[in-house]
Amino acid sequence: MIARLPGVWLGYDDSGRGTPLLLLHGFPHDRSVWGPVRGALAGRARCIAPDLRGFGESTTHGPFSMDQYADDLVALLDRLQLATVVVAGVSMGGYVAMALWRRHPGRMRALVLCNTRAEADDLEGRRKRDDLVTVARREGARAIATRLLPGMVGRSTRERRPEVVQQLQAVMARQPVAGIAGALVAMRDRPDSRDTLGTISVPTLVLAGEEDVLTPVADAERMAQALPPAAGARLEIVAEAGHMPCLERPSATTHALADFIASLDRPPSP
C-alpha cells in the first residue's frame, strides 16, 4: 500500500489484529525485513511496517533527518487514525524511534529498541558515513550492499542460513541511491540520545543479537541500564543472531515481541 501524505508518499504494510505495532526497518533496508515477524504476529498485533523516506516504495527526495523520518511516521499514524502505538525500531529504526519519542511522546504506548545504540557518531564514525555516501553515488547500491553485508548478520547465520544472507543482500542492493545517501547524512548528523533515554516513561524492551558486531550486546546493556524506573526496562538477547534478529531468528524475535506486548495489558505485580 502507498499512503499519499503531504510532502511524502510512504509505502507500508498493515496487517493483523490487536495492539497496534509500528515496525521500523534499519539501513539500508525496507519494510520487508520485518516480513517473517509481521506474519507470525498477525493474530496478536496489528502490524504497520512502513518504508522510511528514501527506501522501498517511499518518496526518494529529502529532507532527510531522524526528525523528518519521525514526523513522516506521525503523518502516517494520523492517516491510519492511530492515536498511540508500540514502536519497534531495528538499527537505524531505533534512532528514528528515539526521535519519535523526543518529538511525539504522546503517540507512543511502548518502545522496543532492537540492535541499536543511543550514542551519536564519533569523528571516525562520521568520516565513515561520508565515505559511504561517496561510494553510493559513484558505485551504486550494490557496492554498499557488498561493503555492509559482513556486519549485518551473525556467524551462525552465515554458516547455517545462506538464504538469509542472500535475501538481505538483495534488499540492500535494490534501495535508491538518493535514500541511501540521505540516510547516511541523517545518521551522521543525528543527536546523541543518551539524555533521551533518561526521559522515557513508557514500557521499554531492549533487544540485542548475541553475535552482533555493529551494535554489540554491551551497547544494549548500557541502554537498558540508562533507562529510568518508569520504563520498566527489559533486556532480551537473541541467541545465534547478529544485527538483524528479525530475519536471522524471526521465531525468537516474535516470541520476545509477543511476550512484551502481552505484558502491557497485565496488571502490575503487587
Coordinates of C-alpha atoms in Angstrom, one line a residue:
M1 CA 0.0 0.0 0.0
I2 CA 1.0 3.6 -0.6
A3 CA 0.0 6.4 1.8
R4 CA 0.0 9.7 -0.2
L5 CA 0.7 12.2 2.6
P6 CA 1.5 15.9 2.4
G7 CA 5.1 16.2 1.2
V8 CA 5.8 12.5 1.2
W9 CA 4.5 9.1 -0.1
L10 CA 5.1 6.2 2.2
G11 CA 4.9 2.5 1.2
Y12 CA 3.6 0.4 4.0
D13 CA 2.0 -2.9 5.1
D14 CA -0.8 -3.0 7.5
S15 CA -1.9 -6.5 8.7
G16 CA -3.1 -8.4 11.7
R17 CA -5.3 -7.6 14.6
G18 CA -4.7 -6.5 18.1
T19 CA -2.3 -4.0 19.7
P20 CA -1.0 -1.5 17.0
L21 CA 2.7 -2.2 16.5
L22 CA 4.8 0.1 14.3
L23 CA 7.8 -1.8 12.9
L24 CA 10.7 0.4 11.7
H25 CA 13.4 -1.0 9.4
G26 CA 17.2 -0.3 9.5
F27 CA 19.7 0.9 7.0
P28 CA 19.8 0.3 4.1
H29 CA 16.7 -1.8 4.2
D30 CA 13.0 -1.6 3.6
R31 CA 9.9 -2.9 5.3
S32 CA 10.4 -6.5 4.0
V33 CA 12.9 -7.3 6.7
W34 CA 10.1 -7.4 9.2
G35 CA 8.0 -9.7 7.0
P36 CA 8.6 -13.0 8.9
V37 CA 7.8 -11.4 12.3
R38 CA 4.8 -9.5 10.9
G39 CA 3.3 -12.6 9.6
A40 CA 3.9 -14.5 12.9
L41 CA 2.3 -11.7 14.9
A42 CA -0.8 -11.5 12.8
G43 CA -3.1 -12.9 15.4
R44 CA -1.6 -10.9 18.3
A45 CA -0.9 -7.4 16.9
R46 CA -1.9 -5.0 14.1
C47 CA 1.5 -4.6 12.5
I48 CA 2.2 -1.4 10.5
A49 CA 5.5 -1.7 8.6
P50 CA 6.4 1.4 6.6
D51 CA 9.3 2.1 4.2
L52 CA 11.1 5.1 5.6
R53 CA 11.5 8.1 3.3
G54 CA 14.1 7.2 0.7
F55 CA 13.6 3.4 0.9
G56 CA 11.4 0.8 -0.7
E57 CA 8.3 2.2 -2.3
S58 CA 8.5 5.6 -0.4
T59 CA 9.4 9.0 -1.7
T60 CA 13.1 9.3 -2.6
H61 CA 13.5 13.1 -2.1
G62 CA 14.6 14.8 1.2
P63 CA 14.8 16.4 3.6
F64 CA 16.5 13.5 5.4
S65 CA 16.9 13.6 9.2
M66 CA 15.8 11.5 12.1
D67 CA 13.2 14.2 13.0
Q68 CA 11.9 14.2 9.5
Y69 CA 11.5 10.4 9.5
A70 CA 9.7 10.7 12.8
D71 CA 7.3 13.4 11.5
D72 CA 6.6 11.3 8.4
L73 CA 5.6 8.4 10.6
V74 CA 3.2 10.6 12.7
A75 CA 1.6 11.7 9.4
L76 CA 1.1 8.0 8.6
L77 CA -0.4 7.3 12.0
D78 CA -2.8 10.2 11.6
R79 CA -3.9 8.8 8.2
L80 CA -4.5 5.4 9.8
Q81 CA -6.3 7.1 12.8
L82 CA -4.0 5.5 15.3
A83 CA -3.6 7.6 18.4
T84 CA -0.9 5.5 20.1
V85 CA 1.3 2.6 19.0
V86 CA 4.0 0.3 20.3
V87 CA 7.1 1.4 18.3
A88 CA 9.8 -1.2 17.5
G89 CA 12.9 0.0 15.6
V90 CA 15.9 -2.0 14.5
S91 CA 19.3 -0.4 14.0
M92 CA 18.6 3.0 12.2
G93 CA 14.9 2.4 13.0
G94 CA 15.9 2.6 16.7
Y95 CA 17.4 6.1 16.0
V96 CA 14.1 7.1 14.5
A97 CA 12.2 5.6 17.4
M98 CA 14.2 7.8 19.8
A99 CA 13.5 10.8 17.7
L100 CA 9.8 9.9 17.7
W101 CA 9.9 9.8 21.5
R102 CA 11.6 13.3 21.6
R103 CA 9.1 14.9 19.2
H104 CA 5.9 13.0 19.7
P105 CA 6.0 11.1 23.1
G106 CA 2.2 11.1 23.4
R107 CA 1.9 8.8 20.3
M108 CA 4.0 6.0 21.9
R109 CA 2.4 3.4 24.1
A110 CA 5.6 1.3 24.5
L111 CA 9.0 1.1 22.9
V112 CA 11.3 -1.6 21.5
L113 CA 14.9 -0.7 20.8
C114 CA 16.5 -3.5 18.7
N115 CA 20.1 -3.7 17.8
T116 CA 20.7 0.0 18.1
R117 CA 22.6 2.5 20.2
A118 CA 22.0 5.8 21.9
E119 CA 25.4 7.4 21.2
A120 CA 25.9 9.8 18.3
D121 CA 28.7 9.1 15.8
D122 CA 32.2 10.0 16.8
L123 CA 34.6 11.7 14.4
E124 CA 35.7 8.3 12.9
G125 CA 32.1 7.2 12.5
R126 CA 31.1 10.4 10.8
R127 CA 34.1 10.0 8.4
K128 CA 32.9 6.5 7.5
R129 CA 29.4 7.8 6.8
D130 CA 30.9 10.4 4.4
D131 CA 33.0 7.7 2.7
L132 CA 29.9 5.5 2.1
V133 CA 28.0 8.5 0.6
T134 CA 30.8 8.7 -1.9
V135 CA 30.7 5.0 -2.7
A136 CA 26.9 5.1 -3.1
R137 CA 27.0 8.0 -5.5
R138 CA 29.9 6.6 -7.5
E139 CA 29.2 2.9 -7.5
G140 CA 25.6 2.4 -6.5
A141 CA 23.5 0.4 -4.1
R142 CA 25.1 -2.9 -4.9
A143 CA 28.5 -1.7 -3.8
I144 CA 27.0 -0.5 -0.5
A145 CA 25.4 -3.9 0.0
T146 CA 28.7 -5.7 -0.6
R147 CA 30.5 -3.5 1.9
L148 CA 27.9 -3.7 4.7
L149 CA 26.8 -7.3 4.4
P150 CA 29.5 -8.9 6.5
G151 CA 28.5 -6.9 9.6
M152 CA 24.7 -7.3 9.0
V153 CA 24.4 -11.0 10.0
G154 CA 26.0 -13.2 12.7
R155 CA 28.4 -16.0 12.3
S156 CA 25.7 -18.6 12.9
T157 CA 23.5 -17.2 10.1
R158 CA 26.5 -17.1 7.6
E159 CA 27.3 -20.7 8.4
R160 CA 23.8 -22.2 8.6
R161 CA 21.3 -19.9 6.7
P162 CA 22.9 -18.7 3.5
E163 CA 19.5 -18.0 2.1
V164 CA 19.0 -15.2 4.7
V165 CA 22.4 -13.7 3.7
Q166 CA 21.3 -13.6 0.1
Q167 CA 17.9 -12.2 0.9
L168 CA 19.4 -9.3 2.9
Q169 CA 22.0 -8.6 0.2
A170 CA 19.2 -8.3 -2.3
V171 CA 17.2 -6.0 -0.1
M172 CA 20.2 -3.6 0.3
A173 CA 21.1 -3.8 -3.4
R174 CA 17.7 -2.6 -4.5
Q175 CA 17.5 0.6 -2.4
P176 CA 17.5 4.0 -4.1
V177 CA 20.9 5.7 -4.0
A178 CA 19.2 9.0 -3.0
G179 CA 17.7 7.3 0.0
I180 CA 21.0 5.6 1.0
A181 CA 22.9 8.9 0.7
G182 CA 20.2 10.8 2.6
A183 CA 20.1 8.3 5.4
L184 CA 23.9 8.2 5.8
V185 CA 23.9 12.0 6.3
A186 CA 20.9 11.8 8.7
M187 CA 22.7 9.1 10.8
R188 CA 25.9 11.1 10.7
D189 CA 24.2 14.2 12.0
R190 CA 21.8 12.6 14.4
P191 CA 21.9 13.9 18.0
D192 CA 23.2 11.9 20.9
S193 CA 20.2 10.2 22.5
R194 CA 21.7 9.2 25.9
D195 CA 19.8 12.0 27.6
T196 CA 16.7 11.0 25.7
L197 CA 16.9 7.5 27.3
G198 CA 16.6 9.2 30.7
T199 CA 13.2 10.7 29.8
I200 CA 11.5 7.6 28.5
S201 CA 8.4 6.8 30.6
V202 CA 6.7 4.1 28.7
P203 CA 7.5 0.3 28.9
T204 CA 10.7 -0.4 27.0
L205 CA 12.2 -3.6 25.7
V206 CA 15.8 -3.6 24.6
L207 CA 16.7 -6.4 22.1
A208 CA 20.1 -7.5 21.0
G209 CA 21.7 -10.1 18.8
E210 CA 24.2 -12.3 20.6
E211 CA 26.6 -12.2 17.7
D212 CA 26.0 -8.5 16.6
V213 CA 29.3 -6.8 15.8
L214 CA 27.8 -3.5 14.8
T215 CA 25.9 -2.8 18.0
P216 CA 27.2 -5.4 20.4
V217 CA 25.4 -6.7 23.5
A218 CA 27.3 -4.2 25.6
D219 CA 25.5 -1.3 23.8
A220 CA 22.2 -2.9 24.6
E221 CA 23.2 -3.4 28.3
R222 CA 24.2 0.3 28.6
M223 CA 20.8 1.4 27.1
A224 CA 18.9 -0.8 29.5
Q225 CA 20.8 0.5 32.4
A226 CA 20.3 4.1 31.4
L227 CA 16.5 3.8 31.2
P228 CA 14.6 5.2 34.2
P229 CA 12.4 3.1 36.5
A230 CA 9.3 4.4 34.7
A231 CA 10.4 2.5 31.6
G232 CA 10.5 -0.9 33.4
A233 CA 13.4 -1.8 31.2
R234 CA 13.6 -5.4 29.9
L235 CA 16.7 -6.8 28.1
E236 CA 16.5 -9.8 25.8
I237 CA 19.4 -11.3 24.0
V238 CA 18.6 -13.3 20.8
A239 CA 21.0 -16.2 20.6
E240 CA 22.7 -17.1 17.3
A241 CA 21.7 -13.8 15.8
G242 CA 23.7 -10.8 14.6
H243 CA 22.5 -7.3 13.6
M244 CA 19.2 -8.5 12.1
P245 CA 17.4 -10.9 14.5
C246 CA 14.1 -10.2 12.8
L247 CA 15.4 -12.0 9.7
E248 CA 18.0 -14.3 11.3
R249 CA 15.9 -15.6 14.2
P250 CA 12.3 -14.5 13.4
S251 CA 10.7 -17.0 15.8
A252 CA 12.8 -15.9 18.8
T253 CA 12.2 -12.2 17.9
T254 CA 8.5 -12.8 17.5
H255 CA 8.3 -14.6 20.9
A256 CA 10.1 -11.6 22.6
L257 CA 7.8 -9.1 21.0
A258 CA 4.6 -11.1 21.6
D259 CA 5.5 -11.5 25.3
F260 CA 6.3 -7.8 25.7
I261 CA 3.1 -6.8 24.0
A262 CA 1.1 -9.2 26.2
S263 CA 2.8 -7.7 29.3
L264 CA 1.4 -4.3 28.5
D265 CA -2.1 -5.5 29.5
R266 CA -1.1 -7.4 32.6
P267 CA -1.8 -5.8 35.9
P268 CA 1.3 -4.7 37.8
S269 CA 2.7 -7.1 40.3
P270 CA 1.8 -6.4 43.9

